[in-house]
Short mmCIF file of C-alpha atoms in Angstrom, two decimals:
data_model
loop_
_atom_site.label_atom_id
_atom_site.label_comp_id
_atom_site.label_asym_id
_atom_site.label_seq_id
_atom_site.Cartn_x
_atom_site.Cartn_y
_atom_site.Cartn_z
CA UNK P 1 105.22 162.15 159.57
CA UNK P 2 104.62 158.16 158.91
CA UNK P 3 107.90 156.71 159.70
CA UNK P 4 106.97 153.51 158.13
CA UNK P 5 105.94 155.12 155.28
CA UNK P 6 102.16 155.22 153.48
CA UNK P 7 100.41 151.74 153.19
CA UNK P 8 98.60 152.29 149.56
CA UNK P 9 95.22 150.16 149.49
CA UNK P 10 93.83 151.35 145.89
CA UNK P 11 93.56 154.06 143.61
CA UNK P 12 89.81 155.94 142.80
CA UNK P 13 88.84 158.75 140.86
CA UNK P 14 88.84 161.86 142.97
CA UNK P 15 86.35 162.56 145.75
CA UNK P 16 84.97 158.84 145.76
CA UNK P 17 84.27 158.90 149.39
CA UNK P 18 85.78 156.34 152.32
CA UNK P 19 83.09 153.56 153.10
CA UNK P 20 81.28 154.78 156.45
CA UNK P 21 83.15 152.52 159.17
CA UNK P 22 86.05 151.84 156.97
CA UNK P 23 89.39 150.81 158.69
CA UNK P 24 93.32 150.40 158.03
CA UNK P 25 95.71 147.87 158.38
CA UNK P 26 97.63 147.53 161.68
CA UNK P 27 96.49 147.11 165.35
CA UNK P 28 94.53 148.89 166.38
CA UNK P 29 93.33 150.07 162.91
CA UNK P 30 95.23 152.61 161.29
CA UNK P 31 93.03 155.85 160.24
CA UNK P 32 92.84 156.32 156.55
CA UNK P 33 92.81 159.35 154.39
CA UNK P 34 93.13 159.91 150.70
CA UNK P 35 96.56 161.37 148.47
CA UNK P 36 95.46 162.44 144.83
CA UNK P 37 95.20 164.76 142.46
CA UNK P 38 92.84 166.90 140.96
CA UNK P 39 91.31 163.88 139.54
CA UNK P 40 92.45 160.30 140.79
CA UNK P 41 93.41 159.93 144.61
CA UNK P 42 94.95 156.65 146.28
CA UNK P 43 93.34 155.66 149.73
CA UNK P 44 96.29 155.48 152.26
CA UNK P 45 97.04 154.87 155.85
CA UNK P 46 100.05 154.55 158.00
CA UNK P 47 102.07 151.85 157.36
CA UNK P 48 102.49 149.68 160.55
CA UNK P 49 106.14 149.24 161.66
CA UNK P 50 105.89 145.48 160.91
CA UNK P 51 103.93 144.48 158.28
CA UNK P 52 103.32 140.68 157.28
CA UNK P 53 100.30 139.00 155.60
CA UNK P 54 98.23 138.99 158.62
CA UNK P 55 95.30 137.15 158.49
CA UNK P 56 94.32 140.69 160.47
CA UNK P 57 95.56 142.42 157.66
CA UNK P 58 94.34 140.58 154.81
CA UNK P 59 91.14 141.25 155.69
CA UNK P 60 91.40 144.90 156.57
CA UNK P 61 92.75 145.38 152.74
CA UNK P 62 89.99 143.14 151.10
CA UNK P 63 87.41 144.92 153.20
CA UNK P 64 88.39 148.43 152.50
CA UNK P 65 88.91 147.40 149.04
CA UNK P 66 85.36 145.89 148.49
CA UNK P 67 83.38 148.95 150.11
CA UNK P 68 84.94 151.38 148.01
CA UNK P 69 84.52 149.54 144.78
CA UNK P 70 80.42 149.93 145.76
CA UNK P 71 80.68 153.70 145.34
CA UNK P 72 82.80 153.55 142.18
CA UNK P 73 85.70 152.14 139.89
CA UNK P 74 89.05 151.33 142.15
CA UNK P 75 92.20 149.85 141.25
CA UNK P 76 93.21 147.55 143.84
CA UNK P 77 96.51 147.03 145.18
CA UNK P 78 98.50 144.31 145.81
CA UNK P 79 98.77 143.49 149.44
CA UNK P 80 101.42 145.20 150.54
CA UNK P 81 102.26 148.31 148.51
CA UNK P 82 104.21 150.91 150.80
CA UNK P 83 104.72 154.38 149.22
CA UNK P 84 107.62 156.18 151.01
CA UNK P 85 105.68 159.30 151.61
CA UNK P 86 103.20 161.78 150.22
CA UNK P 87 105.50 163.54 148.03
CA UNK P 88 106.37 160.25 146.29
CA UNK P 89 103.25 159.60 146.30
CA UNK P 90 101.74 162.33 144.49
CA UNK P 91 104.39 162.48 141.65
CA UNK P 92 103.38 158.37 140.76
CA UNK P 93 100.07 159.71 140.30
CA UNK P 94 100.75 162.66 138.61
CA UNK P 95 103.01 161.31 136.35
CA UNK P 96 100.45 158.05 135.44
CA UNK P 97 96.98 160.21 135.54
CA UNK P 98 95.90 159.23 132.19
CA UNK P 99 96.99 155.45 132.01
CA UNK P 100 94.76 154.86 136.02
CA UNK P 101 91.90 157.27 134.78
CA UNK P 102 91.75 155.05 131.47
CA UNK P 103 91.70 151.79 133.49
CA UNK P 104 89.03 153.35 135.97
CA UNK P 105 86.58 153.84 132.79
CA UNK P 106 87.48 150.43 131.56
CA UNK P 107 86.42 148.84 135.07
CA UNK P 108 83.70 151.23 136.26
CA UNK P 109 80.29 149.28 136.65
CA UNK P 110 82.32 145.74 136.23
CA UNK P 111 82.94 143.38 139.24
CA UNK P 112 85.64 140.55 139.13
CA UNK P 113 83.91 136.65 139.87
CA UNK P 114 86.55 134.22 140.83
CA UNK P 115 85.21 130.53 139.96
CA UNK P 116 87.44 127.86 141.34
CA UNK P 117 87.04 123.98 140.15
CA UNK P 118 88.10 121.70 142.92
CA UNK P 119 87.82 117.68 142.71
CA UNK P 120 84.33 116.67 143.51
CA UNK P 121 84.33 114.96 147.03
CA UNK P 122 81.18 112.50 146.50
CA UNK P 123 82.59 110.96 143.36
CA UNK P 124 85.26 108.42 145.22
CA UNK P 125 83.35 105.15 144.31
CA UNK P 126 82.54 105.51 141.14
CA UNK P 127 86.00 106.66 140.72
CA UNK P 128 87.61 103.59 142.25
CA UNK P 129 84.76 102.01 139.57
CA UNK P 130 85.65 103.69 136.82
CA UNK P 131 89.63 103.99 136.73
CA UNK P 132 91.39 101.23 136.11
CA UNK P 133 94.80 102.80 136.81
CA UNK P 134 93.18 103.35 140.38
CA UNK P 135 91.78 100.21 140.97
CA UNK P 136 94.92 97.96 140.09
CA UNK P 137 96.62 100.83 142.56
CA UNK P 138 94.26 99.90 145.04
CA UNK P 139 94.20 95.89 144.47
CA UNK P 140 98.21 96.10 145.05
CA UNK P 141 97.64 98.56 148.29
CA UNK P 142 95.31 95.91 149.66
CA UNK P 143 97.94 92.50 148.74
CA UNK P 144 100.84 94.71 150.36
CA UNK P 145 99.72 97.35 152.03
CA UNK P 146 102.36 99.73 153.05
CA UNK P 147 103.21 103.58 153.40
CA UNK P 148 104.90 103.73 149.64
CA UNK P 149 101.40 102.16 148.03
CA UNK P 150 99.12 104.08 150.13
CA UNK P 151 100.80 107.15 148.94
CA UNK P 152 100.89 105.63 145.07
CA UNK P 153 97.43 105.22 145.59
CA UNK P 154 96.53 107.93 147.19
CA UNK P 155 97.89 110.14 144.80
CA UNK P 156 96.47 108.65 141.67
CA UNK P 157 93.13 109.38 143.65
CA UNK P 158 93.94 112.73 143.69
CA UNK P 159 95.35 113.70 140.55
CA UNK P 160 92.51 111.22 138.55
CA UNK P 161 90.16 113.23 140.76
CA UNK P 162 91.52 116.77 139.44
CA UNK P 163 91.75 115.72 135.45
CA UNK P 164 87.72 114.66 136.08
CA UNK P 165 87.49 118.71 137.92
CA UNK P 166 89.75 120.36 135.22
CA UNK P 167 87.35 118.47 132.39
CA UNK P 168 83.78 119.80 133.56
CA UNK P 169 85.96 123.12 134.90
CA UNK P 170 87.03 124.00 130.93
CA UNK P 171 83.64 123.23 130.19
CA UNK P 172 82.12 125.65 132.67
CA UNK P 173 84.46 128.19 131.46
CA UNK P 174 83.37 128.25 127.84
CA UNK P 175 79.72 129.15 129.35
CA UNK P 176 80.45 131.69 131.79
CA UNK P 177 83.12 133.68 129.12
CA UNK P 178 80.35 134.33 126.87
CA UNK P 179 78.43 136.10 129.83
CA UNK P 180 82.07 137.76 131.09
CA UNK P 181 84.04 141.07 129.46
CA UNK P 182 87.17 139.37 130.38
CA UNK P 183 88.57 136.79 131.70
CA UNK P 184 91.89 136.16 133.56
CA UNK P 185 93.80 132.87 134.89
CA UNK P 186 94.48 132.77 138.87
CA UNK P 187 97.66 131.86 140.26
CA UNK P 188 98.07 127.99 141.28
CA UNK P 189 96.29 127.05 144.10
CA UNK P 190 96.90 123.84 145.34
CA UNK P 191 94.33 121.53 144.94
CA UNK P 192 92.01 123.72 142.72
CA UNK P 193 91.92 121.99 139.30
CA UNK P 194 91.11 125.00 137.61
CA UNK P 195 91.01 128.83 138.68
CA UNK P 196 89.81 131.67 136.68
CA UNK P 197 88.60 135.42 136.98
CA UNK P 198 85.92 137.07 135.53
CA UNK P 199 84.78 140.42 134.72
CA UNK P 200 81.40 140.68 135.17
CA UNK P 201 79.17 143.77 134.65
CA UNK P 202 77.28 144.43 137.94
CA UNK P 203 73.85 143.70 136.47
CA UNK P 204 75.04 140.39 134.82
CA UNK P 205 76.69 139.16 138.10
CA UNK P 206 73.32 137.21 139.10
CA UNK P 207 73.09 135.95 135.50
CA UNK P 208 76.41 134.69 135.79
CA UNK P 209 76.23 133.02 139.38
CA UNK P 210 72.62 131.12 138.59
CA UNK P 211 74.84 129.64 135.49
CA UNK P 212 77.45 128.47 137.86
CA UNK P 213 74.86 127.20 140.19
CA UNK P 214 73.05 125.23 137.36
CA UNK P 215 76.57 124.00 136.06
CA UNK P 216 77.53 123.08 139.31
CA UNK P 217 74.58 121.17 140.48
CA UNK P 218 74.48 119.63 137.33
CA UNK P 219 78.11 118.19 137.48
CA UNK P 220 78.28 117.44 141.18
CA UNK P 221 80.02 114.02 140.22
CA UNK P 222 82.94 115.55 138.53
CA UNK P 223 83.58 118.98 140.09
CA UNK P 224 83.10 121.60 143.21
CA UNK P 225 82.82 124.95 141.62
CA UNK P 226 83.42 127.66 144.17
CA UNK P 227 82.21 131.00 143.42
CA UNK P 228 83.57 134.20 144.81
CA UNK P 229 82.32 137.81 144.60
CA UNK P 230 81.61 140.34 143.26
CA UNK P 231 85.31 141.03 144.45
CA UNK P 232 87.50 144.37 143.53
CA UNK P 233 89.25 143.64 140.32
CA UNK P 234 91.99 142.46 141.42
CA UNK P 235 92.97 140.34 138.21
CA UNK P 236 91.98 143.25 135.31
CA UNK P 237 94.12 146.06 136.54
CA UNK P 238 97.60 144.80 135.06
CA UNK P 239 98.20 143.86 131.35
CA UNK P 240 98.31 140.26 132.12
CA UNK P 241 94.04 140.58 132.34
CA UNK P 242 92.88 139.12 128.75
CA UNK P 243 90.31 141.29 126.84
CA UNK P 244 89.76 139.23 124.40
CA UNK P 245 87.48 135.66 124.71
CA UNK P 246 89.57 132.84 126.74
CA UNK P 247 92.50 131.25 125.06
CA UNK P 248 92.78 128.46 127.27
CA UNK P 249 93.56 129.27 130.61
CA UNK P 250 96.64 127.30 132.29
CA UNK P 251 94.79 123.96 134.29
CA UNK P 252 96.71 122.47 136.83
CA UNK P 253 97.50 119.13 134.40
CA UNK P 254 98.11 116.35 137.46
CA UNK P 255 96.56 118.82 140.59
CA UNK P 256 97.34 118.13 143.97
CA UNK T 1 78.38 124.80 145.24
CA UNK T 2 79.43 127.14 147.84
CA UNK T 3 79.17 130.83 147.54
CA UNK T 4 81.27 133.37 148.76
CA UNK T 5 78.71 136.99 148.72
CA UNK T 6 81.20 139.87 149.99
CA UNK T 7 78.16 142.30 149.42
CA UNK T 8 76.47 140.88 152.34
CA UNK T 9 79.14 140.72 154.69
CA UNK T 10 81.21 143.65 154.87
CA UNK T 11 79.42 144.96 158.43
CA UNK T 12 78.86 144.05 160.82
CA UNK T 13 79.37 140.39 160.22
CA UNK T 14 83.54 140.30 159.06
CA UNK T 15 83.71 137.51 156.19
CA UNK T 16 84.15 133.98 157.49
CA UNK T 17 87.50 131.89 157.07
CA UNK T 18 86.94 130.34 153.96
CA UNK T 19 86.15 133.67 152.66
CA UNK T 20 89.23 134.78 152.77
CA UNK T 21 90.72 131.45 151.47
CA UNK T 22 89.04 131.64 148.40
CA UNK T 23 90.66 134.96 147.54
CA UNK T 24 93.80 134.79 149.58
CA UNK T 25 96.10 134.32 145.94
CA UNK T 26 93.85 137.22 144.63
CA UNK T 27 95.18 139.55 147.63
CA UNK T 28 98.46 138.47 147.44
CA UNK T 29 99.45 137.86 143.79
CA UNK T 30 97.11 140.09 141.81
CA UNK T 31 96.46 143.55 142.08
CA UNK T 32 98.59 146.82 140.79
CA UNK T 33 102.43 146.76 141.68
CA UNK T 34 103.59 150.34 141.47
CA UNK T 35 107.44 150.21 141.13
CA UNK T 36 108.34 152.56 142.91
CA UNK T 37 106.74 152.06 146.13
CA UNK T 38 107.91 148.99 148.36
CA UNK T 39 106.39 145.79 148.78
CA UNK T 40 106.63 144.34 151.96
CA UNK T 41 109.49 141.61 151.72
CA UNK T 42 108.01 140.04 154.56
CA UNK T 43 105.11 139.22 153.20
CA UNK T 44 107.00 136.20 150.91
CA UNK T 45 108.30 134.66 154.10
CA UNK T 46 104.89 134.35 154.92
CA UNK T 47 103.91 132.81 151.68
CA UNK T 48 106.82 130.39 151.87
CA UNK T 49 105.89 129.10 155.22
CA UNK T 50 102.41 128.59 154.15
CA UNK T 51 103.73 126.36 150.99
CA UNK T 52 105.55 124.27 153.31
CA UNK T 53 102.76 123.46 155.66
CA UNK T 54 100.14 122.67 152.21
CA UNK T 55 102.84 120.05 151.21
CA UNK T 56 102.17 118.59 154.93
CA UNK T 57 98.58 118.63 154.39
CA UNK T 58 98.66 117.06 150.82
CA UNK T 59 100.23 114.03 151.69
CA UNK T 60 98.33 113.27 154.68
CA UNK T 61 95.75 113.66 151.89
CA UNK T 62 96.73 110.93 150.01
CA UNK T 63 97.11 108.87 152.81
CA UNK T 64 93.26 109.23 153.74
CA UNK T 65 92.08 108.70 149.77
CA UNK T 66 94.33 105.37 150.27
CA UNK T 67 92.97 104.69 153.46
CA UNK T 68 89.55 105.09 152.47
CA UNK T 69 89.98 103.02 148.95
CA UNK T 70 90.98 100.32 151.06
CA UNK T 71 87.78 100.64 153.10
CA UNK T 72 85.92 101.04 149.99
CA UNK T 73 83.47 97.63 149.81
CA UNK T 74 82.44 98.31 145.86
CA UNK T 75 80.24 95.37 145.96
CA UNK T 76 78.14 96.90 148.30
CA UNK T 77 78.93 100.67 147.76
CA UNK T 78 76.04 102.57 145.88
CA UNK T 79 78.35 105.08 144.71
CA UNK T 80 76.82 107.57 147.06
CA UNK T 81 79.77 107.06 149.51
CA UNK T 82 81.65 110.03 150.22
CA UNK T 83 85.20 110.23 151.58
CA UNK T 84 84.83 111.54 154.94
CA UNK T 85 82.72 108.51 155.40
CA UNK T 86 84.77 106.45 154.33
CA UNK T 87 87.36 107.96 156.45
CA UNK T 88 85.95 107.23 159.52
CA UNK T 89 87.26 107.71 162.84
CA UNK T 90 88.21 111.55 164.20
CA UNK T 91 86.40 112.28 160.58
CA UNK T 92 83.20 109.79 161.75
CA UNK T 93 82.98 111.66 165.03
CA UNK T 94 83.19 115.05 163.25
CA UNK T 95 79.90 114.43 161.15
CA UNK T 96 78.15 113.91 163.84
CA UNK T 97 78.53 117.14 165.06
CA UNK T 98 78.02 119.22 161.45
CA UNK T 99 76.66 118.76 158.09
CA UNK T 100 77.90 115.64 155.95
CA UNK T 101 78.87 118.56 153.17
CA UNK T 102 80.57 120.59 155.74
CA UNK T 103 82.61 117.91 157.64
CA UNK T 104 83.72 116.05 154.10
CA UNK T 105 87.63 116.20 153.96
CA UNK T 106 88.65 116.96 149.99
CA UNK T 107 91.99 118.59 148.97
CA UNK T 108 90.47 121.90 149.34
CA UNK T 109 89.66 121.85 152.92
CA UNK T 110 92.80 120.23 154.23
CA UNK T 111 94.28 123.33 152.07
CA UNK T 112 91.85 125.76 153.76
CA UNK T 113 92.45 124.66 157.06
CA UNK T 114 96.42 125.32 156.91
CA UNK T 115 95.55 128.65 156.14
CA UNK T 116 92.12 129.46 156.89
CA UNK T 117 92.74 130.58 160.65
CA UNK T 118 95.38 132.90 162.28
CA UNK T 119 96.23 130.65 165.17
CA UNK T 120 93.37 128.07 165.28
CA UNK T 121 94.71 126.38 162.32
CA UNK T 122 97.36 124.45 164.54
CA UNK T 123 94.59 122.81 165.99
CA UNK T 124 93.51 121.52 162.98
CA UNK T 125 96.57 120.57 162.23
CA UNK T 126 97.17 118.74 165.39
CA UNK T 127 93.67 117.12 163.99
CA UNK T 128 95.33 115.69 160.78
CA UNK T 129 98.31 115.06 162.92
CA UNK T 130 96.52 112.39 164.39
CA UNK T 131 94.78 110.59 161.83
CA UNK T 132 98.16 110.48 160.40
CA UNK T 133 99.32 108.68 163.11
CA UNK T 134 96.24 106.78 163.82
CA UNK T 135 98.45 102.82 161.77
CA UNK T 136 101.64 103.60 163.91
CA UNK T 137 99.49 103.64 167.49
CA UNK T 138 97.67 100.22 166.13
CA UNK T 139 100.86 98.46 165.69
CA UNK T 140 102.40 99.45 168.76
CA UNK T 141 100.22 97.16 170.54
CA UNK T 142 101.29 94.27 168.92
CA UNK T 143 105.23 95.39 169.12
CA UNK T 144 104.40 95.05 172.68
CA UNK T 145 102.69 90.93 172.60
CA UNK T 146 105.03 89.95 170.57
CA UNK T 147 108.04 91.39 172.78
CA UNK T 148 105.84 89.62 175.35
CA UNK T 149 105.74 86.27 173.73
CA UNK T 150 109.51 85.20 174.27
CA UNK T 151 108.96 85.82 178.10
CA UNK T 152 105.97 83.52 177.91
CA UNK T 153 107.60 80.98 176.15
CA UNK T 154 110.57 81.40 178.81
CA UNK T 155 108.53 80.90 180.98
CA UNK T 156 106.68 78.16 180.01
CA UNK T 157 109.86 76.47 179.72
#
């Protein structure tokens, strides 16, 4: 039937329908269709022959992802989940009914909120002002300029830039957890002094972005808070996601 | 702050590069992992080939934060300076032709950049190719004069 196999995006209760529009991964779009029981389903499409992390791709996921979570709970894949067929298929769910309908009823009516905490780009003068370790870097770069001190330099720029980010980020993080259900660390991303999930009950999302915007207006000097979402819950379907308040999420120490 | 609404922009307007930036280590590293179905072992090549490029990118960013701390006149610098000013040059022209806030060159948006856009990221890479290379052009010049200088002198003699 699918060669390939089935490319899994999520996993709903049953009879959540498909987002009008909605499209698969692969080019041109594969057609999707659900595989469940009597009371979860998965949303599934073809697998393309060659799948990679298409930018394509990516965005097919995300967006299929994000219109299903407005009609209802969904557990989100990771990118890249390829069931071998239906049968297969069928007997994960089967066998795991109770452990995905529990998570669904812990997530229904909750968004995730990704807030990111990236080195404030304004701030370089008063950096240069302030930091002492940087401005004997610099005073050495300018008597003997050269690649090696440029890149000395440079890099105590950068990572004195992300300990001033990771400082206001933990301090952002303290407010918005008292407004969140959950929180979870991100993976690394390079150059993002801090990055942290947050589930976020659909009516409090608003609440909880106006606090980031205050916080991040307030702090322009020190850190660039990103905000992303509402997103699928990507970080709160494993049992790595953290029910309890924030220990202290892991902060990229030197950045960069 | 910048904001990233996926509400608003699932149709008919797909989300914009740095949309998916901002979540790309969401879609890739989080998320259920069923054992028993397959995960694409392509997908880390990927991955890999993306690290390798943001380790290009980050030093070229500490080569611009040095370039523009040498530029940096503190005397006469209010504080409000940012670094794409600073920068100057290809970074100078850019400004011109966007938004201060949008042009400005931190960490995050070399990072974005090498893997914001499906092909049109090697231009921007060719971009920071450039300003990389922007010391080695000046001093060719004067490799050249002084390789001149002995013929001069030759001839003078």
């Amino acid at each position: 039937m699918s060669p390939d196999g089935l490319y899994v995006y999520g996993i709903v209760r049953a009879r959540t329908p498909l987002p009008p529009g909605a499209a698969g991964v692969g080019s041109p779009p594969a057609a999707l269709r659900t595989v469940g029981t009597d009371s979860v389903a998965t949303v599934v499409s073809a697998a393309p022959a060659q799948l990679r992390a298409r930018r394509r791709d990516l965005l097919a996921h995300q967006n299929l992802l994000t219109g299903l979570a407005e009609a209802g709970p969904v557990l989100p894949m990771r990118f890249g989940a390829v069931a071998p067929d239906e049968e297969a298929l069928r007997a994960q769910l089967a066998a795991a009914e109770a452990s995905h309908l529990a998570t669904l009823d812990r997530l229904a009516g909750h968004v995730e909120i990704n807030v990111k905490a990236l080195p404030a780009r304004d701030s370089l003068a008063s950096l240069v002002a302030g930091d002492s370790t940087v401005r004997r870097l610099r005073d050495e770069a300018r008597r003997r300029p050269g690649y090696e001190a440029d890149v000395r330099l440079g890099q105590a720029v950068a990572s004195a830039l992300s300990r001033r980010a990771a400082e206001a980020g933990r301090k952002i993080l303290r407010d918005l957890a008292s407004m969140a259900r959950a929180t979870a660390a991100g993976p690394d991303v390079q150059g993002c002094a801090l990055n942290v999930s947050f589930l976020v009950g659909r009516s409090d999302a608003d609440r909880f972005r106006t606090t980031t915007e205050r916080f991040a207006a307030a702090h322009r000097e020190h850190v660039e808070l990103r905000l992303a979402g509402p997103l699928p819950c990507y970080s709160f379907v494993g049992a790595s996601a953290n029910p309890a308040a924030p220990a202290t999420p892991p902060v990229a120490a030197g950045g960069a | 702050m910048t904001t990233t609404t996926y509400a608003d922009e699932i149709a008919p307007c797909p989300p914009r590069a740095g949309t998916l930036y901002d979540v790309l280590e969401l879609i890739l590293d989080r998320g259920m992992v069923i054992d028993v179905f397959v995960r694409v072992s392509l997908v880390g090549i990927e991955i890999l080939k993306i690290d390798a490029r943001i380790v290009v990118a980050s030093v070229d960013t500490y080569l611009r934060f040095a370039e523009a701390c040498n530029r940096l006149d503190l005397e006469r610098d209010s504080g409000s300076t940012t670094v794409p000013e600073l920068i100057g040059g290809g970074a100078a022209k850019k400004i011109g032709k966007r938004k201060v806030r949008d042009a400005a060159e931190s960490v995050g948006d070399t990072v974005r950049k090498v893997v914001g856009a499906d092909g049109s990221d090697e231009h921007d890479e060719d971009e920071a190719e450039e300003q990389y290379e922007r010391p080695r052009k000046r001093r060719a010049p004067a490799r050249k004069s002084s390789s001149g200088a002995p013929r001069r002198r030759r001839a003078e003699a």
